[in-house]
Amino acid sequence: MGSSMIEGALGIGTLSILVWLPILGGLLLLLGRAETRPGEKGANLRLDRWLALAVSVLTFVLSVPLWTQFDASTPSMQFVERLPWIRTFNVEYYLGVDGFSMPLILLTTFLTPIVVLAGWQVIEKRTAQYFAAFLILEGLMIGVFAALDALLFYVFWEAMLIPMFIIIGVWGGERRVYATMKFFLYTFLGSVFMLVALIYLYLKSGSYSILDFQNLPLTLTEQILIFLAFLFAFAVKVPMWPVHTWLPDAHVEAPTGGSVILAAVLLKMGGYGFIRFSLPITPDASSELAWLMISLSLVAVVYIGLVALVQKDMKKLIAYSSIAHMGFVTLGFFVGWQILERTGTTAGIAMGISGGMFQMISHGFISGALFLCVGVLYDRLHSRQIADYGGVVNTMPRFAAFMVLFALANAGLPGTSGFVGEFLVILAVFKAGFWYAFLAATTLILGAAYTLWMVKRVVFGAVANEGVAGLSDASGRELLILALVAAGVLGLGLWPAPLADVMAASVDHLALQITQSKLAGAL
């Protein structure tokens, strides 16, 4: 009702409100900030925190109708807004969502208020700018998921680098400048190739509409070159091996809120790019190069899982865990052609895509939760080293319960969201071949090994630091944050049907698209 009232008053749609409300809220914070010195009395009650929380919560509330009013029976775009933007080049302000983008938008709007609460008492310098950066980033991320015009998509895609660059570069750790520059250069350079591909598709079709791109016949050579151009952009963002090295550095140096959004939302944009661009626009090239994508995915699952085993920094361990788990996403997306070649049927293709999507949403909750847990500990002892902890359960029992839950979810415990996506992908991969499934299933073993290794030493191990004995349990604010994320982890794990139903029509439509040749003359 609230969203409809605003639409009626302003003449704009739900998606525009979700994109521009947090951006305008962030700009308002920047314009109206009132500087307060760290430690000044009443600093925690300043207006900037409350304004950021109000805007982020309002954005989440206004995003709920995307779910409640969503028609799950059709793969067509919904909540569509389409206006001319740059008439000379036929560029449009074109927004819409389907079963792939809508859950990712809700994940973004759900986690942003949590990030604001996470930085409530921790951030003491330039608080207005800090919260403004996250609000602006939220609007830009929603724009990426909602954009149906390729140039508009690219503008949002590149623009969101700026607030994240600032978040890590200003509020990060000692090596924040190095990590920020590495993050920016990797992601920016990869995106340049995507821009070239988008311009080429525009010249071929006369439109920047992503849906028009998906219906454009292309030769196999054209498809392969376009696929590789998209791969450079999306593989860096996922990130896939071997262009993953920026992620651990960025995570280690980023503040807690930056790590949460980076792992929970920004990494998902790479997977979303494969769904929205690579698979439907270049299905024949995707089929030809499926072996490459499957190989890179399995390397991420096995090799990066082994790398995670030897990490001594909690953030680095979770960062490498994210790379391994995102390998499951790309594996699910591209294993379909191996299933088709082996069985001669399309059975299992939709299961792989659905499992990959579910893994993206689940990983958003679980990785975000683990980084929040590390943040709670770091705020108290100012150390991320596993060796500096031990026996946390004795002094922080309520916090320990949440950390163990999220660790078990990360290891794929049945009943948690971490199990559902991995299970669906492994079932699909089994149809492609036993050894594919064997290698993919090692992530369950390695994931349990490195996650439980960390929990054993941090939560249940012998006390390694005298400071642990003086730790206070999680505060009410911290418990609220962890409880909200735990609700998502358990809700998706115990009742995955609502998410699966919302995605079903879009998944089936994509499975049909990618099994139909788009070679010039085949249409």
Short mmCIF file of C-alpha atoms in Angstrom, two decimals:
data_model
loop_
_atom_site.label_atom_id
_atom_site.label_comp_id
_atom_site.label_asym_id
_atom_site.label_seq_id
_atom_site.Cartn_x
_atom_site.Cartn_y
_atom_site.Cartn_z
CA MET A 1 0.00 0.00 0.00
CA GLY A 2 2.80 2.41 0.94
CA SER A 3 4.59 1.78 -2.33
CA SER A 4 1.40 2.32 -4.33
CA MET A 5 0.72 5.61 -2.56
CA ILE A 6 4.20 6.91 -3.36
CA GLU A 7 3.88 5.78 -6.96
CA GLY A 8 0.61 7.60 -7.29
CA ALA A 9 1.96 10.77 -5.73
CA LEU A 10 5.23 10.88 -7.67
CA GLY A 11 4.22 9.17 -10.89
CA ILE A 12 7.14 6.74 -10.72
CA GLY A 13 7.28 2.98 -10.35
CA THR A 14 8.35 0.69 -7.54
CA LEU A 15 11.73 -0.08 -9.07
CA SER A 16 12.61 3.59 -9.58
CA ILE A 17 11.73 4.25 -5.96
CA LEU A 18 13.96 1.38 -4.81
CA VAL A 19 16.85 2.65 -6.95
CA TRP A 20 16.68 6.35 -6.19
CA LEU A 21 15.36 6.49 -2.61
CA PRO A 22 18.60 5.19 -1.01
CA ILE A 23 20.72 7.26 -3.42
CA LEU A 24 18.84 10.43 -2.50
CA GLY A 25 19.04 9.45 1.19
CA GLY A 26 22.80 9.08 0.85
CA LEU A 27 23.13 12.47 -0.85
CA LEU A 28 21.02 14.02 1.90
CA LEU A 29 23.39 12.57 4.48
CA LEU A 30 26.36 14.07 2.66
CA LEU A 31 24.76 17.49 2.38
CA GLY A 32 23.40 17.69 5.90
CA ARG A 33 26.10 15.96 7.90
CA ALA A 34 27.04 17.36 11.29
CA GLU A 35 30.55 16.42 12.31
CA THR A 36 31.00 15.12 15.84
CA ARG A 37 34.33 14.17 17.35
CA PRO A 38 34.80 10.48 18.27
CA GLY A 39 33.77 9.81 21.83
CA GLU A 40 31.71 12.98 22.14
CA LYS A 41 28.69 12.55 24.38
CA GLY A 42 25.63 11.53 22.42
CA ALA A 43 27.62 10.62 19.32
CA ASN A 44 25.81 7.28 19.04
CA LEU A 45 22.45 9.02 18.81
CA ARG A 46 23.35 11.36 16.00
CA LEU A 47 20.88 11.99 13.23
CA ASP A 48 23.02 10.45 10.47
CA ARG A 49 22.72 6.95 11.92
CA TRP A 50 18.97 7.22 12.37
CA LEU A 51 18.44 8.70 8.93
CA ALA A 52 20.48 5.94 7.30
CA LEU A 53 18.54 3.29 9.22
CA ALA A 54 15.19 4.88 8.37
CA VAL A 55 15.98 5.11 4.66
CA SER A 56 17.32 1.55 4.48
CA VAL A 57 14.36 0.08 6.40
CA LEU A 58 11.90 2.07 4.25
CA THR A 59 13.61 0.78 1.12
CA PHE A 60 13.22 -2.79 2.38
CA VAL A 61 9.56 -2.25 3.23
CA LEU A 62 8.90 -0.81 -0.22
CA SER A 63 10.65 -3.78 -1.83
CA VAL A 64 8.32 -6.34 -0.23
CA PRO A 65 5.58 -5.78 -2.87
CA LEU A 66 8.04 -7.08 -5.46
CA TRP A 67 7.53 -10.46 -3.77
CA THR A 68 3.89 -10.23 -2.71
CA GLN A 69 2.66 -8.93 -6.09
CA PHE A 70 5.00 -11.05 -8.21
CA ASP A 71 3.34 -13.38 -10.73
CA ALA A 72 5.35 -16.58 -10.46
CA SER A 73 3.54 -18.23 -13.36
CA THR A 74 5.29 -16.22 -16.09
CA PRO A 75 8.93 -15.63 -17.08
CA SER A 76 8.04 -12.20 -18.45
CA MET A 77 9.52 -9.05 -16.95
CA GLN A 78 7.34 -7.43 -14.31
CA PHE A 79 7.11 -3.97 -12.70
CA VAL A 80 8.40 -2.65 -16.03
CA GLU A 81 9.29 1.03 -16.44
CA ARG A 82 10.41 2.27 -19.84
CA LEU A 83 11.21 5.86 -20.79
CA PRO A 84 13.49 7.43 -23.43
CA TRP A 85 16.87 8.47 -22.06
CA ILE A 86 19.39 9.21 -24.83
CA ARG A 87 17.26 9.30 -27.99
CA THR A 88 20.19 9.70 -30.38
CA PHE A 89 21.52 6.24 -29.53
CA ASN A 90 18.16 4.66 -28.68
CA VAL A 91 19.13 4.33 -25.03
CA GLU A 92 16.27 3.92 -22.57
CA TYR A 93 15.62 4.13 -18.86
CA TYR A 94 14.31 0.56 -18.87
CA LEU A 95 13.71 -1.35 -15.65
CA GLY A 96 12.03 -4.66 -14.85
CA VAL A 97 12.45 -7.83 -12.80
CA ASP A 98 11.89 -11.55 -13.23
CA GLY A 99 12.42 -14.62 -11.07
CA PHE A 100 16.19 -14.15 -11.17
CA SER A 101 16.55 -10.47 -10.32
CA MET A 102 13.70 -10.00 -7.85
CA PRO A 103 15.15 -12.28 -5.09
CA LEU A 104 18.54 -10.59 -5.47
CA ILE A 105 16.96 -7.15 -5.02
CA LEU A 106 15.21 -8.35 -1.86
CA LEU A 107 18.50 -9.78 -0.58
CA THR A 108 20.09 -6.36 -1.12
CA THR A 109 17.33 -4.40 0.62
CA PHE A 110 17.25 -6.90 3.52
CA LEU A 111 20.98 -6.78 4.22
CA THR A 112 21.49 -3.00 3.96
CA PRO A 113 19.68 -2.13 7.25
CA ILE A 114 21.71 -4.91 8.89
CA VAL A 115 24.93 -3.33 7.64
CA VAL A 116 23.79 0.05 8.99
CA LEU A 117 23.13 -1.52 12.40
CA ALA A 118 26.48 -3.33 12.28
CA GLY A 119 28.31 0.00 11.99
CA TRP A 120 26.12 1.76 14.55
CA GLN A 121 28.71 2.03 17.32
CA VAL A 122 31.82 0.83 15.50
CA ILE A 123 32.23 3.66 13.00
CA GLU A 124 33.35 6.81 14.81
CA LYS A 125 34.96 8.87 12.05
CA ARG A 126 33.11 10.36 9.08
CA THR A 127 29.94 8.49 10.02
CA ALA A 128 27.70 10.48 7.69
CA GLN A 129 29.92 9.66 4.71
CA TYR A 130 30.13 6.00 5.77
CA PHE A 131 26.39 5.47 5.88
CA ALA A 132 25.88 7.61 2.78
CA ALA A 133 28.27 5.38 0.85
CA PHE A 134 26.25 2.29 1.76
CA LEU A 135 22.92 3.88 0.86
CA ILE A 136 24.22 5.05 -2.52
CA LEU A 137 25.77 1.62 -3.08
CA GLU A 138 22.42 -0.02 -2.29
CA GLY A 139 20.59 2.03 -4.91
CA LEU A 140 23.24 1.30 -7.54
CA MET A 141 23.18 -2.44 -6.81
CA ILE A 142 19.40 -2.52 -7.16
CA GLY A 143 19.85 -0.67 -10.44
CA VAL A 144 22.17 -3.41 -11.71
CA PHE A 145 19.59 -6.12 -10.97
CA ALA A 146 16.67 -4.11 -12.37
CA ALA A 147 18.22 -2.60 -15.54
CA LEU A 148 16.96 -4.01 -18.84
CA ASP A 149 18.83 -1.50 -20.99
CA ALA A 150 22.43 -2.60 -21.50
CA LEU A 151 23.94 0.88 -21.28
CA LEU A 152 21.93 1.66 -18.15
CA PHE A 153 23.12 -1.66 -16.72
CA TYR A 154 26.73 -0.72 -17.48
CA VAL A 155 26.35 2.71 -15.83
CA PHE A 156 25.06 1.13 -12.63
CA TRP A 157 27.66 -1.67 -12.86
CA GLU A 158 30.57 0.76 -13.01
CA ALA A 159 29.13 3.40 -10.68
CA MET A 160 28.81 0.97 -7.78
CA LEU A 161 32.60 0.56 -7.78
CA ILE A 162 32.93 4.13 -6.50
CA PRO A 163 31.17 3.79 -3.11
CA MET A 164 32.80 0.40 -2.46
CA PHE A 165 36.18 1.88 -3.41
CA ILE A 166 35.59 4.65 -0.85
CA ILE A 167 34.31 2.26 1.85
CA ILE A 168 37.43 0.09 1.71
CA GLY A 169 39.84 2.97 1.05
CA VAL A 170 38.66 5.21 3.90
CA TRP A 171 37.44 2.83 6.63
CA GLY A 172 39.61 -0.20 5.80
CA GLY A 173 42.67 -1.66 7.48
CA GLU A 174 46.36 -0.84 7.22
CA ARG A 175 46.76 -2.09 3.62
CA ARG A 176 43.48 -0.57 2.46
CA VAL A 177 45.00 1.49 -0.36
CA TYR A 178 46.62 -1.58 -1.93
CA ALA A 179 43.44 -3.65 -1.55
CA THR A 180 41.27 -0.86 -2.93
CA MET A 181 43.39 -0.26 -6.00
CA LYS A 182 43.58 -3.99 -6.72
CA PHE A 183 39.81 -4.34 -6.35
CA PHE A 184 39.14 -1.35 -8.61
CA LEU A 185 41.62 -2.28 -11.35
CA TYR A 186 40.52 -5.90 -11.58
CA THR A 187 36.81 -5.10 -11.76
CA PHE A 188 37.14 -2.02 -13.95
CA LEU A 189 39.44 -3.58 -16.55
CA GLY A 190 37.22 -6.64 -16.83
CA SER A 191 34.21 -4.42 -17.43
CA VAL A 192 35.85 -2.64 -20.38
CA PHE A 193 35.57 -5.83 -22.44
CA MET A 194 31.89 -6.06 -21.53
CA LEU A 195 31.32 -2.52 -22.79
CA VAL A 196 32.89 -3.41 -26.15
CA ALA A 197 30.55 -6.42 -26.43
CA LEU A 198 27.50 -4.31 -25.55
CA ILE A 199 28.38 -1.70 -28.18
CA TYR A 200 28.84 -4.44 -30.80
CA LEU A 201 25.44 -5.93 -29.93
CA TYR A 202 23.89 -2.47 -30.20
CA LEU A 203 25.37 -1.97 -33.65
CA LYS A 204 23.96 -5.35 -34.72
CA SER A 205 20.48 -4.88 -33.26
CA GLY A 206 19.98 -1.09 -33.25
CA SER A 207 18.86 -1.28 -29.63
CA TYR A 208 20.41 -1.48 -26.18
CA SER A 209 17.56 -3.61 -24.84
CA ILE A 210 18.94 -6.73 -23.17
CA LEU A 211 15.82 -8.65 -24.23
CA ASP A 212 16.48 -7.67 -27.86
CA PHE A 213 20.06 -8.90 -27.49
CA GLN A 214 18.69 -12.28 -26.40
CA ASN A 215 16.75 -12.63 -29.67
CA LEU A 216 19.60 -11.54 -31.94
CA PRO A 217 21.01 -14.24 -34.28
CA LEU A 218 24.81 -14.37 -34.22
CA THR A 219 27.49 -16.51 -35.87
CA LEU A 220 29.47 -18.89 -33.70
CA THR A 221 32.59 -16.71 -33.98
CA GLU A 222 30.62 -13.64 -32.90
CA GLN A 223 29.13 -15.56 -29.98
CA ILE A 224 32.48 -16.87 -28.79
CA LEU A 225 34.10 -13.42 -28.85
CA ILE A 226 31.11 -11.87 -27.06
CA PHE A 227 31.06 -14.71 -24.54
CA LEU A 228 34.75 -14.19 -23.76
CA ALA A 229 34.21 -10.44 -23.39
CA PHE A 230 31.42 -11.08 -20.88
CA LEU A 231 33.55 -13.73 -19.18
CA PHE A 232 36.30 -11.21 -18.40
CA ALA A 233 33.79 -8.98 -16.63
CA PHE A 234 31.74 -11.59 -14.81
CA ALA A 235 34.55 -14.00 -13.86
CA VAL A 236 36.36 -11.20 -12.02
CA LYS A 237 33.20 -10.27 -10.14
CA VAL A 238 32.24 -13.85 -9.09
CA PRO A 239 35.32 -14.23 -8.69
CA MET A 240 36.46 -17.32 -10.59
CA TRP A 241 39.92 -18.84 -10.48
CA PRO A 242 42.46 -17.49 -11.53
CA VAL A 243 41.16 -13.88 -11.32
CA HIS A 244 40.15 -14.26 -7.69
CA THR A 245 43.19 -12.81 -5.91
CA TRP A 246 41.65 -9.37 -5.34
CA LEU A 247 38.90 -10.78 -3.12
CA PRO A 248 40.85 -11.98 -0.03
CA ASP A 249 42.76 -8.68 0.08
CA ALA A 250 39.58 -6.65 -0.24
CA HIS A 251 37.82 -8.65 2.47
CA VAL A 252 40.69 -8.49 4.94
CA GLU A 253 41.04 -4.71 4.64
CA ALA A 254 37.34 -3.82 4.34
CA PRO A 255 35.31 -2.80 7.41
CA THR A 256 32.73 -5.36 8.53
CA GLY A 257 29.88 -3.75 6.60
CA GLY A 258 31.98 -3.63 3.45
CA SER A 259 32.83 -7.32 3.74
CA VAL A 260 29.17 -8.23 4.24
CA ILE A 261 27.95 -6.38 1.14
CA LEU A 262 30.94 -7.47 -0.91
CA ALA A 263 30.37 -11.15 -0.17
CA ALA A 264 26.59 -11.16 0.00
CA VAL A 265 25.66 -8.97 -2.97
CA LEU A 266 28.57 -7.78 -5.14
CA LEU A 267 29.85 -11.30 -5.87
CA LYS A 268 26.34 -12.30 -6.97
CA MET A 269 26.47 -9.77 -9.79
CA GLY A 270 28.94 -11.97 -11.64
CA GLY A 271 26.58 -14.94 -11.44
CA TYR A 272 23.65 -12.72 -12.39
CA GLY A 273 25.60 -11.49 -15.42
CA PHE A 274 26.01 -15.05 -16.70
CA ILE A 275 22.25 -15.61 -16.37
CA ARG A 276 21.19 -12.32 -17.92
CA PHE A 277 23.84 -12.00 -20.67
CA SER A 278 26.15 -14.94 -21.39
CA LEU A 279 23.70 -17.85 -21.38
CA PRO A 280 20.72 -16.39 -23.28
CA ILE A 281 22.67 -14.10 -25.66
CA THR A 282 25.42 -16.59 -26.61
CA PRO A 283 23.95 -20.09 -26.04
CA ASP A 284 26.00 -21.75 -28.78
CA ALA A 285 29.26 -20.27 -27.46
CA SER A 286 28.21 -21.25 -23.94
CA SER A 287 27.79 -24.81 -25.21
CA GLU A 288 31.17 -24.78 -26.98
CA LEU A 289 32.98 -23.37 -23.93
CA ALA A 290 31.03 -25.20 -21.22
CA TRP A 291 34.05 -27.45 -20.64
CA LEU A 292 36.13 -24.38 -19.78
CA MET A 293 33.55 -23.02 -17.34
CA ILE A 294 33.10 -26.41 -15.68
CA SER A 295 36.88 -26.84 -15.36
CA LEU A 296 37.35 -23.39 -13.80
CA SER A 297 34.43 -24.04 -11.46
CA LEU A 298 35.81 -27.37 -10.28
CA VAL A 299 39.24 -25.81 -9.72
CA ALA A 300 37.55 -23.20 -7.54
CA VAL A 301 35.66 -25.87 -5.62
CA VAL A 302 38.65 -28.15 -4.96
CA TYR A 303 41.81 -26.03 -5.09
CA ILE A 304 40.41 -22.94 -3.36
CA GLY A 305 38.86 -25.20 -0.72
CA LEU A 306 42.34 -26.56 0.00
CA VAL A 307 43.71 -23.01 0.14
CA ALA A 308 41.05 -22.12 2.71
CA LEU A 309 42.27 -24.97 4.91
CA VAL A 310 45.62 -23.30 5.58
CA GLN A 311 44.37 -19.78 6.34
CA LYS A 312 45.17 -18.27 9.74
CA ASP A 313 43.05 -15.12 9.32
CA MET A 314 39.31 -15.66 9.81
CA LYS A 315 38.36 -13.15 7.12
CA LYS A 316 40.70 -14.72 4.60
CA LEU A 317 39.32 -18.16 5.36
CA ILE A 318 35.74 -16.98 4.78
CA ALA A 319 36.84 -15.10 1.63
CA TYR A 320 38.36 -18.25 0.12
CA SER A 321 35.29 -20.18 1.23
CA SER A 322 33.19 -17.70 -0.77
CA ILE A 323 35.23 -18.35 -3.91
CA ALA A 324 34.78 -22.12 -3.49
CA HIS A 325 31.04 -21.82 -2.91
CA MET A 326 30.58 -19.47 -5.87
CA GLY A 327 32.30 -22.15 -7.96
CA PHE A 328 29.18 -24.20 -7.30
CA VAL A 329 27.09 -21.42 -8.82
CA THR A 330 28.93 -21.34 -12.15
CA LEU A 331 29.11 -25.14 -12.17
CA GLY A 332 25.32 -25.34 -11.90
CA PHE A 333 24.85 -22.79 -14.67
CA PHE A 334 27.11 -24.47 -17.24
CA VAL A 335 26.83 -28.19 -16.51
CA GLY A 336 23.60 -28.42 -18.53
CA TRP A 337 25.34 -29.05 -21.85
CA GLN A 338 27.28 -31.98 -20.40
CA ILE A 339 23.95 -33.40 -19.22
CA LEU A 340 22.47 -32.90 -22.69
CA GLU A 341 25.47 -34.57 -24.36
CA ARG A 342 25.47 -37.52 -21.98
CA THR A 343 21.74 -38.22 -21.67
CA GLY A 344 20.28 -36.66 -24.83
CA THR A 345 17.61 -34.97 -22.72
CA THR A 346 17.29 -31.59 -21.07
CA ALA A 347 16.44 -33.14 -17.70
CA GLY A 348 18.71 -31.68 -15.07
CA ILE A 349 19.52 -28.42 -16.90
CA ALA A 350 16.85 -26.47 -15.03
CA MET A 351 17.90 -28.20 -11.80
CA GLY A 352 21.49 -26.95 -12.22
CA ILE A 353 20.37 -23.37 -12.93
CA SER A 354 17.93 -23.43 -10.03
CA GLY A 355 20.58 -24.85 -7.71
CA GLY A 356 23.08 -22.18 -8.78
CA MET A 357 20.56 -19.41 -8.14
CA PHE A 358 19.61 -20.88 -4.77
CA GLN A 359 23.28 -21.12 -3.88
CA MET A 360 23.73 -17.42 -4.67
CA ILE A 361 20.89 -16.34 -2.37
CA SER A 362 21.94 -18.76 0.37
CA HIS A 363 25.57 -17.73 0.19
CA GLY A 364 24.46 -14.12 0.55
CA PHE A 365 23.00 -14.88 3.96
CA ILE A 366 25.68 -17.27 5.18
CA SER A 367 28.79 -15.37 4.09
CA GLY A 368 27.30 -12.11 5.35
CA ALA A 369 26.56 -13.75 8.69
CA LEU A 370 30.08 -15.15 9.06
CA PHE A 371 31.64 -11.75 8.34
CA LEU A 372 29.30 -10.20 10.91
CA CYS A 373 30.51 -12.78 13.46
CA VAL A 374 34.13 -11.94 12.72
CA GLY A 375 33.25 -8.27 13.09
CA VAL A 376 31.76 -8.85 16.54
CA LEU A 377 34.97 -10.54 17.68
CA TYR A 378 37.23 -7.99 16.01
CA ASP A 379 35.44 -5.10 17.71
CA ARG A 380 36.40 -6.63 21.05
CA LEU A 381 39.93 -7.98 20.56
CA HIS A 382 41.00 -6.14 17.37
CA SER A 383 42.37 -9.34 15.90
CA ARG A 384 41.22 -11.62 13.09
CA GLN A 385 43.85 -14.29 13.75
CA ILE A 386 42.39 -17.67 14.67
CA ALA A 387 45.33 -18.32 17.00
CA ASP A 388 44.41 -15.30 19.15
CA TYR A 389 41.10 -16.82 20.22
CA GLY A 390 39.83 -19.96 21.91
CA GLY A 391 37.14 -20.69 24.48
CA VAL A 392 34.86 -17.91 23.25
CA VAL A 393 31.85 -20.06 24.16
CA ASN A 394 32.71 -19.65 27.85
CA THR A 395 32.37 -15.86 27.83
CA MET A 396 30.07 -15.31 24.83
CA PRO A 397 27.64 -18.26 24.84
CA ARG A 398 24.80 -16.56 22.94
CA PHE A 399 27.15 -15.27 20.26
CA ALA A 400 28.84 -18.69 20.06
CA ALA A 401 25.49 -20.36 19.34
CA PHE A 402 24.95 -18.12 16.32
CA MET A 403 28.50 -18.56 15.04
CA VAL A 404 28.25 -22.34 15.24
CA LEU A 405 24.91 -22.22 13.38
CA PHE A 406 26.36 -20.15 10.55
CA ALA A 407 29.48 -22.34 10.41
CA LEU A 408 27.34 -25.48 10.06
CA ALA A 409 25.28 -23.76 7.35
CA ASN A 410 28.50 -22.93 5.52
CA ALA A 411 29.42 -26.60 5.69
CA GLY A 412 26.08 -27.53 4.09
CA LEU A 413 24.17 -28.91 7.10
CA PRO A 414 20.70 -30.19 6.08
CA GLY A 415 18.01 -27.88 7.42
CA THR A 416 20.02 -24.78 6.54
CA SER A 417 20.04 -22.85 3.27
CA GLY A 418 23.62 -23.98 2.61
CA PHE A 419 22.43 -27.52 1.96
CA VAL A 420 19.68 -26.86 -0.60
CA GLY A 421 21.66 -25.16 -3.36
CA GLU A 422 24.63 -27.51 -3.12
CA PHE A 423 22.34 -30.55 -3.09
CA LEU A 424 20.51 -29.42 -6.24
CA VAL A 425 23.76 -28.68 -8.08
CA ILE A 426 25.30 -32.04 -7.11
CA LEU A 427 22.13 -33.86 -8.26
CA ALA A 428 22.37 -32.07 -11.60
CA VAL A 429 26.09 -32.72 -11.91
CA PHE A 430 25.52 -36.45 -11.28
CA LYS A 431 23.54 -36.50 -14.53
CA ALA A 432 26.62 -35.17 -16.31
CA GLY A 433 28.94 -37.83 -14.92
CA PHE A 434 30.16 -39.47 -11.74
CA TRP A 435 33.59 -37.80 -11.63
CA TYR A 436 32.10 -34.35 -12.06
CA ALA A 437 29.88 -35.04 -9.09
CA PHE A 438 32.73 -36.57 -7.10
CA LEU A 439 34.88 -33.47 -7.52
CA ALA A 440 31.96 -31.17 -6.83
CA ALA A 441 31.05 -33.06 -3.67
CA THR A 442 34.52 -32.51 -2.24
CA THR A 443 33.36 -29.02 -1.35
CA LEU A 444 31.12 -30.60 1.29
CA ILE A 445 34.13 -32.33 2.84
CA LEU A 446 36.53 -29.41 2.49
CA GLY A 447 33.87 -26.91 3.54
CA ALA A 448 33.19 -28.87 6.71
CA ALA A 449 36.94 -29.24 7.33
CA TYR A 450 38.00 -25.59 7.16
CA THR A 451 34.82 -24.20 8.72
CA LEU A 452 34.79 -26.60 11.67
CA TRP A 453 38.55 -26.18 12.05
CA MET A 454 37.99 -22.46 12.55
CA VAL A 455 35.05 -22.92 14.92
CA LYS A 456 36.84 -25.56 16.99
CA ARG A 457 39.76 -23.24 17.68
CA VAL A 458 37.89 -19.97 18.01
CA VAL A 459 34.78 -21.06 19.90
CA PHE A 460 35.74 -24.28 21.69
CA GLY A 461 39.55 -24.35 21.73
CA ALA A 462 41.85 -23.63 24.62
CA VAL A 463 42.03 -19.97 25.58
CA ALA A 464 45.01 -18.48 23.72
CA ASN A 465 44.58 -14.87 24.74
CA GLU A 466 43.96 -13.45 28.20
CA GLY A 467 41.64 -10.92 26.63
CA VAL A 468 39.15 -13.67 25.75
CA ALA A 469 38.39 -14.22 29.43
CA GLY A 470 37.18 -10.62 29.68
CA LEU A 471 34.95 -10.62 26.59
CA SER A 472 31.34 -9.57 27.00
CA ASP A 473 28.61 -11.44 25.17
CA ALA A 474 26.93 -9.98 22.12
CA SER A 475 24.81 -6.91 22.82
CA GLY A 476 21.12 -6.67 22.05
CA ARG A 477 21.88 -4.86 18.79
CA GLU A 478 24.37 -7.53 17.72
CA LEU A 479 22.02 -10.36 18.68
CA LEU A 480 19.22 -8.73 16.68
CA ILE A 481 21.46 -8.53 13.60
CA LEU A 482 22.55 -12.17 13.90
CA ALA A 483 18.99 -13.35 14.61
CA LEU A 484 17.65 -11.65 11.46
CA VAL A 485 20.25 -13.33 9.27
CA ALA A 486 19.74 -16.66 11.07
CA ALA A 487 16.04 -16.42 10.23
CA GLY A 488 16.96 -16.21 6.54
CA VAL A 489 19.42 -19.13 6.78
CA LEU A 490 16.95 -21.41 8.56
CA GLY A 491 13.89 -20.19 6.65
CA LEU A 492 15.40 -20.99 3.25
CA GLY A 493 16.79 -24.27 4.56
CA LEU A 494 13.58 -25.56 6.13
CA TRP A 495 11.15 -24.14 3.58
CA PRO A 496 12.84 -23.53 0.21
CA ALA A 497 9.60 -23.84 -1.77
CA PRO A 498 8.67 -20.11 -1.89
CA LEU A 499 12.01 -19.15 -3.44
CA ALA A 500 11.99 -22.15 -5.77
CA ASP A 501 8.44 -21.33 -6.93
CA VAL A 502 9.32 -17.70 -7.65
CA MET A 503 12.30 -18.73 -9.80
CA ALA A 504 10.67 -21.73 -11.53
CA ALA A 505 9.16 -20.02 -14.59
CA SER A 506 12.30 -17.96 -15.26
CA VAL A 507 14.53 -21.02 -14.80
CA ASP A 508 12.46 -23.10 -17.24
CA HIS A 509 12.46 -20.25 -19.77
CA LEU A 510 16.25 -19.87 -19.56
CA ALA A 511 16.73 -23.65 -19.88
CA LEU A 512 14.66 -23.49 -23.08
CA GLN A 513 16.61 -20.49 -24.39
CA ILE A 514 20.03 -22.04 -23.94
CA THR A 515 19.10 -25.30 -25.69
CA GLN A 516 17.94 -23.48 -28.84
CA SER A 517 20.63 -22.47 -31.31
CA LYS A 518 20.91 -18.79 -32.15
CA LEU A 519 23.32 -19.23 -35.03
CA ALA A 520 22.50 -16.95 -37.92
CA GLY A 521 20.05 -18.90 -40.07
CA ALA A 522 19.01 -21.25 -37.26
CA LEU A 523 16.20 -18.96 -36.12
#
